[in-house]
Coordinates of C-alpha atoms and ligand atoms in Angstrom, one line a residue:
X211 CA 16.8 0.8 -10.5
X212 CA 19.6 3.5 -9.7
X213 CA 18.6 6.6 -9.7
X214 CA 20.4 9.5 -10.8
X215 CA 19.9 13.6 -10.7
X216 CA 20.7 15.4 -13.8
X217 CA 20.9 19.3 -14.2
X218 CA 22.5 19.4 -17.8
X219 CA 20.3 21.3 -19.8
X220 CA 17.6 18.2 -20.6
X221 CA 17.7 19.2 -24.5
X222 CA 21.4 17.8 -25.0
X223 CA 21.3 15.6 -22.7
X224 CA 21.5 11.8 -24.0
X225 CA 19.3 8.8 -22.9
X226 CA 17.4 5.8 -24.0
X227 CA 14.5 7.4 -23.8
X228 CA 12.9 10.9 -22.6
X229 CA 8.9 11.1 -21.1
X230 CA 7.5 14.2 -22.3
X231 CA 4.2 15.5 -21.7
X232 CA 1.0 16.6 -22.8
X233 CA -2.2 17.7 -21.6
X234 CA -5.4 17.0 -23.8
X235 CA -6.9 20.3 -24.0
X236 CA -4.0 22.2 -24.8
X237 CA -4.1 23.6 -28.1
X238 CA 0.1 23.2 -28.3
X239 CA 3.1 21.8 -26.7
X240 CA 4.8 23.9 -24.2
X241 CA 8.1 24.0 -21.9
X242 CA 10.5 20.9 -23.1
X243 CA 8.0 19.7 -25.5
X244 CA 7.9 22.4 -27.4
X245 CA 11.6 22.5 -27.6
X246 CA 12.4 18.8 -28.2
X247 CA 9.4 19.1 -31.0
X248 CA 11.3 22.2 -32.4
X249 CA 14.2 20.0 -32.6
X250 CA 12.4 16.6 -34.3
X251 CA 10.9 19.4 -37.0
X252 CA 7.7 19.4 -35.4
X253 CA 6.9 15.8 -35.5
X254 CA 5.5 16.0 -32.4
X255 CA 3.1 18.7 -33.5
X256 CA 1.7 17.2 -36.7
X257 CA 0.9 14.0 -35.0
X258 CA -1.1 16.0 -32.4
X259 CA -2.6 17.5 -36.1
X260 CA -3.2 14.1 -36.7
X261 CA -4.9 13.0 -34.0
X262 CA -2.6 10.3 -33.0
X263 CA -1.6 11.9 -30.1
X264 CA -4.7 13.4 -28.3
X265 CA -3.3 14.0 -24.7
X266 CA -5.7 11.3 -22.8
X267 CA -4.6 10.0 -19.4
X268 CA -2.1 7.4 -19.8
X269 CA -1.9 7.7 -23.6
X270 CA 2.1 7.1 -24.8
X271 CA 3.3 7.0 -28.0
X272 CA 7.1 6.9 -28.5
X273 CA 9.1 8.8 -31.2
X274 CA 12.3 8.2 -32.3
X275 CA 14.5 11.0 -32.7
X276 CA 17.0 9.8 -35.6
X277 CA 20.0 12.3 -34.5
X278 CA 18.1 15.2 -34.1
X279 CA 18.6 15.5 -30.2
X280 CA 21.0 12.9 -27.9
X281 CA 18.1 11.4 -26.2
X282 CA 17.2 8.7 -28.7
X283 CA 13.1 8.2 -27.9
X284 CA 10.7 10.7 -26.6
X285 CA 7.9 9.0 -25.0
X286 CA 5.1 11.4 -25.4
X287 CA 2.6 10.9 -22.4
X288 CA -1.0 11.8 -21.8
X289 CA -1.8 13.6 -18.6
X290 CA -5.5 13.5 -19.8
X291 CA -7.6 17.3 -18.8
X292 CA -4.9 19.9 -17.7
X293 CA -8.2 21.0 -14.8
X294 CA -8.6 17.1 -13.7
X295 CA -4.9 16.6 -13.4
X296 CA -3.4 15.9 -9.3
X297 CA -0.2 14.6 -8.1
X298 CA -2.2 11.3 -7.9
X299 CA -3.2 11.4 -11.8
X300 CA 0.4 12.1 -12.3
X301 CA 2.0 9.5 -10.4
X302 CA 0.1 7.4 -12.1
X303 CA 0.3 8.2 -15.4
X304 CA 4.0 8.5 -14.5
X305 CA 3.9 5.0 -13.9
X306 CA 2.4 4.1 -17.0
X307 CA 5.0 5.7 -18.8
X308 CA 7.2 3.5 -16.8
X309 CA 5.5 0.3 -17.5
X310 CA 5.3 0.8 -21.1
X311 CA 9.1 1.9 -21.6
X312 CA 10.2 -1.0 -19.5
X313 CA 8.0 -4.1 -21.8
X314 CA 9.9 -2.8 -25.0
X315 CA 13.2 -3.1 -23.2
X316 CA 14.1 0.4 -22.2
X317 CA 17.1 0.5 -19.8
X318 CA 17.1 4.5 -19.0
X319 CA 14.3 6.5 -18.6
X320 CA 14.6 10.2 -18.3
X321 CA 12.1 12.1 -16.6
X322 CA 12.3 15.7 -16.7
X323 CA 11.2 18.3 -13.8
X324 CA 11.1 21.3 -15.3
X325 CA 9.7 25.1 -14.7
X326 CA 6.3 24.1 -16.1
X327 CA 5.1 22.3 -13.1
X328 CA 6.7 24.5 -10.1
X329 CA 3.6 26.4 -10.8
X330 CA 1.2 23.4 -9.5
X331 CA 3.3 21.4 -7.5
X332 CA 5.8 21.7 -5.2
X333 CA 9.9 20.3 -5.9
X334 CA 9.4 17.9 -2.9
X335 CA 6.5 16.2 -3.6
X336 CA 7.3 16.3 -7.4
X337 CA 10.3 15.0 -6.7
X338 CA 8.8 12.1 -4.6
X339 CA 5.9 11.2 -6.9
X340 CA 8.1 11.2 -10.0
X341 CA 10.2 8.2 -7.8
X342 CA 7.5 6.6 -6.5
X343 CA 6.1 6.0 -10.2
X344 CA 8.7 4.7 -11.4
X345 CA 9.9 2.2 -8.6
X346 CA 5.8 1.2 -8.7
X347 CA 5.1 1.1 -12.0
X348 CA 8.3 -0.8 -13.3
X349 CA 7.0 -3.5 -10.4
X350 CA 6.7 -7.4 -11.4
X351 CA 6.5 -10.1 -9.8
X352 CA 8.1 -13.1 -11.0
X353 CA 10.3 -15.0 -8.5
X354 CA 9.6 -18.4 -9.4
X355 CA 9.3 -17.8 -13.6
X356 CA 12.7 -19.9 -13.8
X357 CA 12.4 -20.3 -17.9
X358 CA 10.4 -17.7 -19.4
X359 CA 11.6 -14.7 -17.4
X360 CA 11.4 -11.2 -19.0
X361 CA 14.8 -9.9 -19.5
X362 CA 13.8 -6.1 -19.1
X363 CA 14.2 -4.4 -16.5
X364 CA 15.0 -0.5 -16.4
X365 CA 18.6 0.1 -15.3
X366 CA 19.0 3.7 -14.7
X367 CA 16.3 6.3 -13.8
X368 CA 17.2 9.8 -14.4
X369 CA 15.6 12.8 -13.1
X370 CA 16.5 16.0 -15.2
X371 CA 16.0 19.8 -13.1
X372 CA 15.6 22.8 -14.6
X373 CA 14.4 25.9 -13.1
X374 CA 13.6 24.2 -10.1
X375 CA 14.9 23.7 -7.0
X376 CA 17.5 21.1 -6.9
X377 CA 18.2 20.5 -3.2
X378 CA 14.3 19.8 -2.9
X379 CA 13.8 17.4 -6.0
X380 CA 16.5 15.3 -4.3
X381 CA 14.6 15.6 -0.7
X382 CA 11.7 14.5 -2.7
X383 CA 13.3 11.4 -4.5
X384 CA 15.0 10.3 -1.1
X385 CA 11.6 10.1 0.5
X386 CA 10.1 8.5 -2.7
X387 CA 12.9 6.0 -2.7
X388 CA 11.7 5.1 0.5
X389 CA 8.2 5.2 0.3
X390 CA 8.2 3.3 -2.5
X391 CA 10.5 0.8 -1.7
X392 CA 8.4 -0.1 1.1
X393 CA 5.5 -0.3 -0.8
X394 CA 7.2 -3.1 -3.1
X395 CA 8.2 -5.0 -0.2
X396 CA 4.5 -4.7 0.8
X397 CA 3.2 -6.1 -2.7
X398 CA 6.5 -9.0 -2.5
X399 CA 5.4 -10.3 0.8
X400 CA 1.5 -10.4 -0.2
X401 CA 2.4 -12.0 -3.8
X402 CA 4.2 -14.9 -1.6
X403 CA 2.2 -17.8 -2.0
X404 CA 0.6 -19.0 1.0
X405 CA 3.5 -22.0 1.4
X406 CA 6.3 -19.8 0.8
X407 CA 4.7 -17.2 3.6
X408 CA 4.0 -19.2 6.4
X409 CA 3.6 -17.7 9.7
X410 CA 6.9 -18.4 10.8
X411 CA 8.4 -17.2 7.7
X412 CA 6.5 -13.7 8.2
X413 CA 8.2 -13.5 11.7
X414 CA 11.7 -14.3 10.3
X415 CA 11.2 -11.0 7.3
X416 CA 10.5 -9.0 10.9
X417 CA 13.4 -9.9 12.2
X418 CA 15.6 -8.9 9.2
X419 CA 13.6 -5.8 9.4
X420 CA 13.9 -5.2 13.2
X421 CA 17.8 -6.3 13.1
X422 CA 18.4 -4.1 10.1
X423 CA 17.1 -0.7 12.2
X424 CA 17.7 -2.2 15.5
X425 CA 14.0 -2.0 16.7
X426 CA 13.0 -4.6 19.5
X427 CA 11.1 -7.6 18.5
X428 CA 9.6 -10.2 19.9
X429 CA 7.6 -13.3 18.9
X430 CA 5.1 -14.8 21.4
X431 CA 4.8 -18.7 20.7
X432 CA 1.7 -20.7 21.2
X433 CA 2.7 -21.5 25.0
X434 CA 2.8 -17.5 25.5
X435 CA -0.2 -16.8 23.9
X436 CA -2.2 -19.4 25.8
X437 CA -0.8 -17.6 29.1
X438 CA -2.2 -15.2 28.0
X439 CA -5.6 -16.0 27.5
X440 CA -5.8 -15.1 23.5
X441 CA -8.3 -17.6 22.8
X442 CA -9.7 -16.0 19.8
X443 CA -6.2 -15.9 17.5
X444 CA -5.4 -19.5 19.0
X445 CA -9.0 -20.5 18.0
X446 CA -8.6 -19.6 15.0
X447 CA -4.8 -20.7 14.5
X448 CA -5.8 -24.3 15.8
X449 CA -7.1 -25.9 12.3
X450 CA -4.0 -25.3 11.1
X451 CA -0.2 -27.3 11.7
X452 CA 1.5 -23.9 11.5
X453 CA 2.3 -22.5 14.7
X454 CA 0.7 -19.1 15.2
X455 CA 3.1 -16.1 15.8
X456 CA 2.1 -13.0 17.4
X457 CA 4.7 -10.5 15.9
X458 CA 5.8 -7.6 17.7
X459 CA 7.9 -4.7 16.5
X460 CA 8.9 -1.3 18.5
X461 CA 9.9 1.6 17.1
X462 CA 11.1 4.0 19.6
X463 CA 12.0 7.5 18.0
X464 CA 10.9 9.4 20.6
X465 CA 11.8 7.3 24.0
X466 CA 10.9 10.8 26.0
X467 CA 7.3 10.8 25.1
X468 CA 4.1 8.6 26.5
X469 CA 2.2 8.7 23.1
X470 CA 2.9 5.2 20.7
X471 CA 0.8 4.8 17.7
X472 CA 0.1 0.9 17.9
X473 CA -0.1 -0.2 13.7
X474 CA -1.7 -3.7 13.9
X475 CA -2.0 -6.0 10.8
X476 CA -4.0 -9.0 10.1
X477 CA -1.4 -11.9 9.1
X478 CA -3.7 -14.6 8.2
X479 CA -1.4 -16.6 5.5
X480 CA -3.9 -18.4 3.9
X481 CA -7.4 -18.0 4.6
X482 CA -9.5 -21.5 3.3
X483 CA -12.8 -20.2 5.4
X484 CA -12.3 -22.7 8.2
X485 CA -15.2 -25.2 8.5
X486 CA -17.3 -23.0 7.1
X487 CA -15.0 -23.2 3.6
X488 CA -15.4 -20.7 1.3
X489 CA -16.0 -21.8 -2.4
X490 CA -13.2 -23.0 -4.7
X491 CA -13.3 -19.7 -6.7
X492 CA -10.2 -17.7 -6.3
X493 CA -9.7 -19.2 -3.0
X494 CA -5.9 -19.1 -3.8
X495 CA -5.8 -14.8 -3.6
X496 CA -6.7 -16.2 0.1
X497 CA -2.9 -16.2 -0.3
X498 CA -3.0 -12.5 0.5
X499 CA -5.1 -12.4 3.6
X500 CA -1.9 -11.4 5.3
X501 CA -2.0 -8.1 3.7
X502 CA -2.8 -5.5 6.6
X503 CA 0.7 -7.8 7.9
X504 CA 2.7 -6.6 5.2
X505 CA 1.7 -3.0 4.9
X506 CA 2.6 -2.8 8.5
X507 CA 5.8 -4.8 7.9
X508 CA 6.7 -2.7 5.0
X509 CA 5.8 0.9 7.1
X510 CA 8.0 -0.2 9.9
X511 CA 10.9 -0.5 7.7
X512 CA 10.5 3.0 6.1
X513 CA 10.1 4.5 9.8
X514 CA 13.1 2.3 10.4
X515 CA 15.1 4.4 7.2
X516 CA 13.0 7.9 8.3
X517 CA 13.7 7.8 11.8
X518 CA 10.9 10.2 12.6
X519 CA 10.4 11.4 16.8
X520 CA 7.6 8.9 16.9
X521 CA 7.2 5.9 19.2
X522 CA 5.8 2.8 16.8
X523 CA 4.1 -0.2 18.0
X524 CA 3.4 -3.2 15.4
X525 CA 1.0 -6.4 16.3
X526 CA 0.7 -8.7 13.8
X527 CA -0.9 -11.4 14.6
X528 CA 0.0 -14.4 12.0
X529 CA -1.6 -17.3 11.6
X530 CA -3.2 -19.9 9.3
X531 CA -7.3 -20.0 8.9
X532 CA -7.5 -24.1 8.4
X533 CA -10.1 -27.0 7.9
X534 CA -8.9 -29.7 10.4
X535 CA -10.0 -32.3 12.9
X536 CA -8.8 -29.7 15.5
X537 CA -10.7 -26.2 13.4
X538 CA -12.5 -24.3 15.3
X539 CA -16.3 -24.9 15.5
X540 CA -19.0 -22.9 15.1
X541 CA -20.9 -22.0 17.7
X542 CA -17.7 -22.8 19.7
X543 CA -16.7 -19.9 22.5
X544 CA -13.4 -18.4 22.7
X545 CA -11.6 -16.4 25.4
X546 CA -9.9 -13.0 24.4
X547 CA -6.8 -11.1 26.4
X548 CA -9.4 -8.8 26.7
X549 CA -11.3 -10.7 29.2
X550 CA -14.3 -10.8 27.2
X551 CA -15.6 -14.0 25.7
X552 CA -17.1 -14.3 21.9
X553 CA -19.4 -16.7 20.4
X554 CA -18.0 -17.6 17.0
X555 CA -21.3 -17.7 14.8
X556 CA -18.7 -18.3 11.8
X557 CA -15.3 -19.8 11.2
X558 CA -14.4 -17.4 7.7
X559 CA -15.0 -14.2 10.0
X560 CA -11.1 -15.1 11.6
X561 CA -10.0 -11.5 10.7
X562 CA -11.7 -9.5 13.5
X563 CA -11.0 -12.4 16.0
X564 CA -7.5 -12.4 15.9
X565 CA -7.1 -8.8 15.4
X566 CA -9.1 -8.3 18.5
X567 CA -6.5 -10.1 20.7
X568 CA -3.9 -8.0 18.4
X569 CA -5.4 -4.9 19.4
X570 CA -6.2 -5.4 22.7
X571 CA -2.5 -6.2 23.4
X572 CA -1.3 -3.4 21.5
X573 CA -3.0 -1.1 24.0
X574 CA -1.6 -3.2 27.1
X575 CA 1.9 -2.8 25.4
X576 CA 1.4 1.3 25.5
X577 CA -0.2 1.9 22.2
X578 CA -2.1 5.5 22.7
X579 CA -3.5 5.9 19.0
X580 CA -4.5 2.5 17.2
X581 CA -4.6 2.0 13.3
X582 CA -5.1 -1.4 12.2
X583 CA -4.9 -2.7 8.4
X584 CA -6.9 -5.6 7.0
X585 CA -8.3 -7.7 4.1
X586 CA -11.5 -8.1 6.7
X587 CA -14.5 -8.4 4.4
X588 CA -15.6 -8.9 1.3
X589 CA -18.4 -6.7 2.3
X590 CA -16.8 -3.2 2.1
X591 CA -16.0 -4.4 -1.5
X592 CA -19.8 -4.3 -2.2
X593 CA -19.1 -1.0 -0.5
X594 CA -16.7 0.7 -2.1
X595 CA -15.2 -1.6 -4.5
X596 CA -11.4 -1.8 -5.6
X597 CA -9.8 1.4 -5.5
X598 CA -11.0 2.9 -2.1
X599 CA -10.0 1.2 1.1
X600 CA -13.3 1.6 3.6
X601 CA -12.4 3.9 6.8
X602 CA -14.0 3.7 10.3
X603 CA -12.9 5.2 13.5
X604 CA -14.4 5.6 17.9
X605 CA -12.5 8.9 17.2
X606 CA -13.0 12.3 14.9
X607 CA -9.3 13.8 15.5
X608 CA -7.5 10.8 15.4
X609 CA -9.6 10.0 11.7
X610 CA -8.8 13.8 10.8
X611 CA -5.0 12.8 11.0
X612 CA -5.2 9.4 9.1
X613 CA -7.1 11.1 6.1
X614 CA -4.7 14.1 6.4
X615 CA -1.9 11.9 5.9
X616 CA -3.7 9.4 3.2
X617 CA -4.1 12.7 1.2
X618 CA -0.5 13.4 1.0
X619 CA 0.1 10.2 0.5
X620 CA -2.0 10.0 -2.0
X621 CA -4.2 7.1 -1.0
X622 CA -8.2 6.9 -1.5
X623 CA -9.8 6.0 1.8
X624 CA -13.7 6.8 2.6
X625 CA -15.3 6.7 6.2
X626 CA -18.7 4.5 6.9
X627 CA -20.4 4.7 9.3
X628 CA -20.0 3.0 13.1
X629 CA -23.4 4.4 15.0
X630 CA -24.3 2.8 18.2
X631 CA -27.5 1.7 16.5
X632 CA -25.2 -1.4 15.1
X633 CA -23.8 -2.6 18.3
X634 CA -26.4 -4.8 18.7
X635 CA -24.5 -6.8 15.8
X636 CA -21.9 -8.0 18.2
X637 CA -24.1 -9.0 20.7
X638 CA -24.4 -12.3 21.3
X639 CA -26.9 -14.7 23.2
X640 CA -24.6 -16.6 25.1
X641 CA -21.1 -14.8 25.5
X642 CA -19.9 -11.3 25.4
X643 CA -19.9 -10.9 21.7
X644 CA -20.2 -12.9 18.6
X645 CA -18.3 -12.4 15.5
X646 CA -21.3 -12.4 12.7
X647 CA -24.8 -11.5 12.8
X648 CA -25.5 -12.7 8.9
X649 CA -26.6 -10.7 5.9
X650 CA -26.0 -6.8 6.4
X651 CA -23.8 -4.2 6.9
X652 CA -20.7 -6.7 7.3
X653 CA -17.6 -4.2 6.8
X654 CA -19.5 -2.4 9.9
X655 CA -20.1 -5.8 11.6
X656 CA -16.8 -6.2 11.3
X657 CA -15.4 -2.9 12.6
X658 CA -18.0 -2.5 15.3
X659 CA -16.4 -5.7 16.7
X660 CA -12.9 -4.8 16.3
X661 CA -14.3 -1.3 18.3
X662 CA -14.9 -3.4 21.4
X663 CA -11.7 -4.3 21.6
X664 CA -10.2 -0.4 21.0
X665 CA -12.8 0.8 23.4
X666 CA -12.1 4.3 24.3
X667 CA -8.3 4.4 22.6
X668 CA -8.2 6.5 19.1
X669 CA -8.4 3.7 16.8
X670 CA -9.0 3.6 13.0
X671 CA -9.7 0.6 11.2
X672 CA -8.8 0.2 7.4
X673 CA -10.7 -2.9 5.8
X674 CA -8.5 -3.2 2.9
X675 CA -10.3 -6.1 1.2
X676 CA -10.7 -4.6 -1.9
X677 CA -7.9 -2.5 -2.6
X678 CA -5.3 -4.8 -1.6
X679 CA -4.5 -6.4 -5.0
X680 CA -6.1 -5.5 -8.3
X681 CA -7.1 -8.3 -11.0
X682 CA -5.4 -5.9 -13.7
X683 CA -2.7 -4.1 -14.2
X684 CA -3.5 -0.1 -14.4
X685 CA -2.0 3.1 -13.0
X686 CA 0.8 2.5 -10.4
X687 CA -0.6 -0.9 -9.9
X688 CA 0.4 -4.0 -11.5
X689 CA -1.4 -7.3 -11.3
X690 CA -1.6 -8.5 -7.9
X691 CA -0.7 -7.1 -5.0
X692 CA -1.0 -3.4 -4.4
X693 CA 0.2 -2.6 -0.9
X694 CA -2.4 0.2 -0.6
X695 CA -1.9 2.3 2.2
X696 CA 1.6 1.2 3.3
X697 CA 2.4 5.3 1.9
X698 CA -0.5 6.3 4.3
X699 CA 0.9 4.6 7.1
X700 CA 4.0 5.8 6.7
X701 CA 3.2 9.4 6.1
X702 CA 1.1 9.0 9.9
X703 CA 4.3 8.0 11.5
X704 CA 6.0 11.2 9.9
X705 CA 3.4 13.6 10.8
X706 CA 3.0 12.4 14.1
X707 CA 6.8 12.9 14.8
X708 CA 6.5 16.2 12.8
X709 CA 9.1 15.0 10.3
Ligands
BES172 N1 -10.4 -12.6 4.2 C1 -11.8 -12.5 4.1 C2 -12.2 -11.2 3.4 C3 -11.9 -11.0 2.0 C4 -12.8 -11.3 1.0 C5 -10.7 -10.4 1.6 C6 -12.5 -11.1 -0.3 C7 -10.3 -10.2 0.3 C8 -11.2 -10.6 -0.7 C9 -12.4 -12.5 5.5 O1 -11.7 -13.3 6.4 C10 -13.8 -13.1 5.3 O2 -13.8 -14.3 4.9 N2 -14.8 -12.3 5.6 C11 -16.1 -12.8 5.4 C12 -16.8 -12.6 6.7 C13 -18.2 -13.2 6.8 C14 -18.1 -14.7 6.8 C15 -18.9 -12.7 8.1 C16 -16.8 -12.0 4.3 O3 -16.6 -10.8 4.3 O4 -17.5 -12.6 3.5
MN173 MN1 -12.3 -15.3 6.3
ZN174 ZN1 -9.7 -13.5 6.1

């Protein structure tokens, strides 16, 4: 999608189609849509009279224009409540808009910034939401449909300005560009079924990504990792005949300074339960355990583009959760880089053990503020279901920063709680820790033991489980993989470098 600024006055100015919008209390159209309905005779008008256009969130109905103004369509969308509506409403009902002009073959889509929203919002961010819609919601993923592909795609985006502030709008679509592009890449690599995304193909898409910004990599190799001592990601990566590859990616934007922010992402490529299998129901979305892997992935390469004064640190730890003659068993103890041992009371809670070597090594590497990503429990779905990833943190500013910068971003997050009352979780009879104490509290289970592993670093973990991918298509997210808080993570790397 190429993306293009316009500032010819948006009433002459000839497309496929045009979005206009409206608001569902309002009692007429105002702004553009009052002048393009002028224009059609007040078609617009009479089929708000008619109650076939009522302004809901998300509603579109297209109009054709006949002659009566260059653009040939108006796509007339819903904002829903004019008091309800936020940037986040907007970019997704932006998206919508998108998605809908796209599936009857639309090849330019217009939107227009005009005067009417400078009062709400500011150019920048409108700018960047009005991108980020777009690139999100014309999404699909198809890559292997070889017959029945969908020949639509939209060509050409154009943003019309009026009365607003050009230089800003096209600050505002860079950064959406960016931001949005990433989160794609995020939603690509998590969509990759589980043979096409081995671990070893994970840490080849790193190194396009480091070579492309020249970031240092490196990938530690079985061999390295047993030096080591990671006994908990090698336990785990043992069932399986694909080599496990600790991934590691430096960002260094600011080589004067101590601080790093270490981003760690769980990379587990396909996640069958280990001995302890999980049922045969939707195992293959296990495809997507390597989620928190992506988002990171997909952040690094939008620092890469940004270049903010920030020092970034990304562990992924990749591997394959496998039933084997060689599997991990339960009841089996591990050694961890940390130096502390863990019982593993079950084989499907892999996340927190290889994220626990990941983490520990990120802080040996330099990391000073921790953020890890992950698809760690089906728990915090029970929780908080599908559209808010769960939150938890050793560390009240360091949380303060990550839900300042999911809020511009535009990314629902929510804190539970990690009280000291619940360490007794980890504990286990026989080694340092265990990795499950049964029915419970298991998103906290599982944070509390990735918190023995941050210790007294800032560290905030984000169990993405159930905002990762969606079973249906709806706002900026299609079916499938989201790559929820790739924006967040991103916007934390900017603010830190006060970019
Ligand atoms: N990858 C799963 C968590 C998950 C579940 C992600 C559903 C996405 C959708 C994780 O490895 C897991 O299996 N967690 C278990 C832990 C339990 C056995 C202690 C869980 O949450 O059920
Ligand atoms: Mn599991
Ligand atoms: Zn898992």
């Amino acid at each position: 999608m190429q993306f293009k600024v316009s500032t010819e006055p948006i009433i002459s100015l000839a497309t496929d189609c045009m979005i206009i919008t409206y608001t569902e209390d309002r009692d007429r159209l105002r702004g553009l849509a009052e002048q393009v309905d002028e224009k059609l005779d007040h078609r617009i008008s009479q089929l708000i009279a008619e109650r076939e256009i009522k302004g809901e969130f998300g509603e579109v109905t297209i109009v054709h224009t006949w002659g009566k103004i260059p653009a040939k369509r108006v796509l007339v969308l819903g904002l829903g409540k004019e008091e309800k509506l936020t940037l986040e409403k907007a970019r997704a009902a932006f998206a919508i808009a998108t998605r809908k002009a796209k599936s009857i073959g639309i090849k330019e889509l217009t939107f227009a910034i005009t005067q009417k929203y400078k009062d709400i919002w500011n150019p920048v961010d409108l700018g960047q939401v009005v991108v980020e819609a777009m690139m999100l919601g014309a999404y699909e993923y198809s890559p292997y449909k070889k017959k029945e592909k969908t020949e639509h795609k939209i060509e050409r985006a154009i943003v019309a300005v009026d009365g607003i502030s050009l230089s800003a709008v096209e600050a505002g679509i860079e950064r959406g560009h960016i931001f949005a592009e990433a989160q794609n890449l995020a939603r690509d690599l998590t969509n990759t079924p589980a043979n096409r995304m081995t671990p070893a193909i994970l840490a080849e898409k790193a190194k396009e990504i480091a070579r492309k910004h020249q970031m240092e990599i490196e990938i530690l190799e079985k061999d390295q990792l047993e030096e080591l001592n990671m006994g908990a990601f090698l336990g785990v990566a043992q069932g399986s005949n694909e080599p496990p590859k600790m991934i590691i990616l430096k960002y260094l934007g600011a080589p004067d300074c101590k601080d790093a922010i270490g981003f760690i992402g769980k990379g587990i490529t396909f996640d069958s339960g280990g001995i302890q299998l999980k049922p045969e129901k939707d195992l293959d979305e296990m495809k997507g355990d390597m989620a928190g892997a992506a988002v990171v992935l997909a952040a690094m390469n939008a620092i890469g583009t940004l270049k903010p004064h920030v020092n970034v640190i990304a562990v992924i730890p990749a591997c394959e959760n496998m039933v084997s003659g060689h599997a991990i068993h339960p009841g089996d103890v591990v050694d961890t880089f940390s130096g502390k041992t863990v019982e593993i009371k079950h084989t499907d809670a892999e996340g927190r053990l290889i994220l626990a070597d990941a983490i520990s090594y990120a802080k040996y590497l330099g990391a000073t503020k921790l953020v890890d990503v992950a698809t760690l429990t089906g728990s915090v779905i029970s929780a908080l279901g599908y559209s808010i990833t769960g939150l938890f943190t050793n560390n009240e500013e360091w949380k303060k920063e990550v839900f300042a910068a999911a809020k511009i971003a535009g990314e629902k997050v929510w804190e539970l709680p990690l009280d000291d009352d619940y360490e007794e979780l980890v504990k286990s009879d026989i080694a340092d820790l265990k990795n499950d104490a049964g029915f419970g509290a298991g998103a906290i289970q599982g944070a509390m033991f990735l918190k023995q592993f941050a210790e007294d670093t800032p560290w905030v973990h984000l169990d993405i489980a159930g905002t990762a991918d969606t079973k249906e298509t709806k706002g900026i997210h299609a079916k499938g993989a989201t790559g929820a808080m790739v924006r967040t993570l991103i916007s934390i790397a900017i603010r830190f470098g006060g970019k």
